[in-house]
Short mmCIF file of C-alpha atoms in Angstrom, two decimals:
data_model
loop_
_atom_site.label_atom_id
_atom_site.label_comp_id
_atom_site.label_asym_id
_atom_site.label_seq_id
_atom_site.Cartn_x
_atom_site.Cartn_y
_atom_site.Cartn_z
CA UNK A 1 -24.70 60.55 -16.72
CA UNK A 2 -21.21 61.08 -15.85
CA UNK A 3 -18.85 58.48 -14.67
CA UNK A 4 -16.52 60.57 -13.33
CA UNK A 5 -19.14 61.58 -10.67
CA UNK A 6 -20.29 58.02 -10.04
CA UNK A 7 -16.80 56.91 -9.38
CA UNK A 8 -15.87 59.52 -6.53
CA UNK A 9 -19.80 58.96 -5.22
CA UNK A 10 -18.99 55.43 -4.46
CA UNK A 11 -15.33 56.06 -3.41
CA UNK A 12 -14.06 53.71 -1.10
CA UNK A 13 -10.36 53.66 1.00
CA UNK A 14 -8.72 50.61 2.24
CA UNK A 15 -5.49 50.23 3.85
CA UNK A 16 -2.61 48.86 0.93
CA UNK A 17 -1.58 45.94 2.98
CA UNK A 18 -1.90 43.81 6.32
CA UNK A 19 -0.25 41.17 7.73
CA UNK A 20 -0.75 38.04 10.70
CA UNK A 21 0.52 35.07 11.75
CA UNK A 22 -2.19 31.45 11.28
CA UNK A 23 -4.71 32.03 13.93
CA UNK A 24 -4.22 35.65 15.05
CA UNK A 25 -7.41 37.46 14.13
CA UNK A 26 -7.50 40.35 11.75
CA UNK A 27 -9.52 43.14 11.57
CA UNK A 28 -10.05 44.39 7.65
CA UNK A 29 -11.07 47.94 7.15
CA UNK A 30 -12.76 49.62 4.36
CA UNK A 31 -13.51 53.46 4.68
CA UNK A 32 -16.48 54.54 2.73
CA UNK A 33 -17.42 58.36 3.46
CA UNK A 34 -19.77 58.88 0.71
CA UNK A 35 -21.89 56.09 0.66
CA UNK A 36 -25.72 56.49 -0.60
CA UNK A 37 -28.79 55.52 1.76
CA UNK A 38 -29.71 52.52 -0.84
CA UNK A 39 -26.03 51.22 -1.17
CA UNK A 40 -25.44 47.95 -0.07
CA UNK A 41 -21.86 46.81 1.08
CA UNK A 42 -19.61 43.96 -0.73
CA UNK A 43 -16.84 42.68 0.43
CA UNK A 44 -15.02 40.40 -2.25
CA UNK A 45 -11.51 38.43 -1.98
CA UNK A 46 -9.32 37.10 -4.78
CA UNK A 47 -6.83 34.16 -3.93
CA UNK A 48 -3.79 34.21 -5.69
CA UNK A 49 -4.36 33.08 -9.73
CA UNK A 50 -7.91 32.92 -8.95
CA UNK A 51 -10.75 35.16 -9.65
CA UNK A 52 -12.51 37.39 -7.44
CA UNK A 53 -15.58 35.56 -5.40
CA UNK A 54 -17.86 37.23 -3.19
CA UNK A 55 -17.47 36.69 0.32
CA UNK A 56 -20.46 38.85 2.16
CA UNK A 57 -22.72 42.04 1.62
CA UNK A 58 -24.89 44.23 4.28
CA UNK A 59 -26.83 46.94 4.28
CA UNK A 60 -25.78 47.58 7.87
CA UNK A 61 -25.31 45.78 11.63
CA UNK A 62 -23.59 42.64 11.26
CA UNK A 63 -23.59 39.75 9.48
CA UNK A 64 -21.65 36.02 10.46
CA UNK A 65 -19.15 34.02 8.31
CA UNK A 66 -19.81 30.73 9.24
CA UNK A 67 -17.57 28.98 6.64
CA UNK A 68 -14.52 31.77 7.35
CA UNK A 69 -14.61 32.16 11.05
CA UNK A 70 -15.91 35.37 10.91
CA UNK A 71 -18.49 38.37 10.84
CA UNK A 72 -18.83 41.69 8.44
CA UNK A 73 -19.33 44.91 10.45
CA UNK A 74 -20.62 47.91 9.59
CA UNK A 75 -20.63 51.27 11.36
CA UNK A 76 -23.43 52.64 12.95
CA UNK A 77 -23.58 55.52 10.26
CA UNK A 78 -22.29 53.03 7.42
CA UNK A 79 -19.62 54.93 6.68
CA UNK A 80 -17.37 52.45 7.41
CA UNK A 81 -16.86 48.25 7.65
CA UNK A 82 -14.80 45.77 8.50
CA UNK A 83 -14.32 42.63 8.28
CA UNK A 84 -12.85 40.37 11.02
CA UNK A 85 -11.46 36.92 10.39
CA UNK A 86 -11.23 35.46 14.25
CA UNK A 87 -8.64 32.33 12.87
CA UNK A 88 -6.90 32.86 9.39
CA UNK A 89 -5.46 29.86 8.32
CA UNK A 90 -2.10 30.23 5.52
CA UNK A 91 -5.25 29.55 2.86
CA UNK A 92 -6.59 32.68 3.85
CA UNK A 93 -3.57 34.60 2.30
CA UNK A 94 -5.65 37.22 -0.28
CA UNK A 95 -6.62 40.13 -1.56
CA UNK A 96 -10.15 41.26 0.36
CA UNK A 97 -11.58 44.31 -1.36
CA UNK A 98 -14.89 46.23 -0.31
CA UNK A 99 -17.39 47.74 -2.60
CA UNK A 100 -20.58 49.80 -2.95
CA UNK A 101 -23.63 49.35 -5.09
#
C-alpha cells in the first residue's frame, strides 16, 4: 500500500480564494480529475476558530441544502462539483473544502 499513490488518486483542485457581497450567490468549484467509480463526494466547511463540519456528499446529480440556501452539483462525468450558495449571509464567511472517499 503506498500513500503516495493514494494521495495523487484522490487529488482534488480548488480555487485559493473567492469573494461576494451578503446575498449574491456563489458558485464553489472543486476539480477532481481522477476520481474512482465508488468515490463518493464531500464537501466540508470550517468557520473561523471552529472545526471542520460536514456540509453535503453525492455520488452524483444533485443534491439540495435546505438549511444553506443551496444545492451540491456534480458533473455529468463526476469529475467535477460545485457547490452553489443562492444567498450567503456575512455567517457564511468560511473555508468550504471538497473531498473524495
Amino acid at each position: 500500500f503506498s500513500l503516495a499513490a493514494a494521495v495523487a488518486r484522490a487529488q482534488v483542485q480548488q480555487q485559493p480564494s473567492l469573494e461576494t457581497t451578503e446575498g449574491s450567490g456563489i458558485n464553489i468549484s472543486c476539480s477532481h480529475p481522477k476520481i474512482q467509480t465508488n468515490e463518493m463526494i464531500y464537501w466540508y466547511r470550517q468557520l473561523p476558530g471552529r472545526g471542520s463540519e460536514l456540509l453535503v456528499s453525492a455520488h452524483k446529480g444533485f443534491k439540495e441544502l435546505p438549511d444553506m440556501s443551496g444545492e451540491l452539483r456534480v458533473s455529468e462525468d463526476r469529475q467535477s462539483s460545485a457547490l452553489w450558495l443562492r444567498r450567503p449571509r456575512r455567517g457564511d464567511a468560511a473555508v468550504y473544502y471538497c473531498a473524495l472517499g
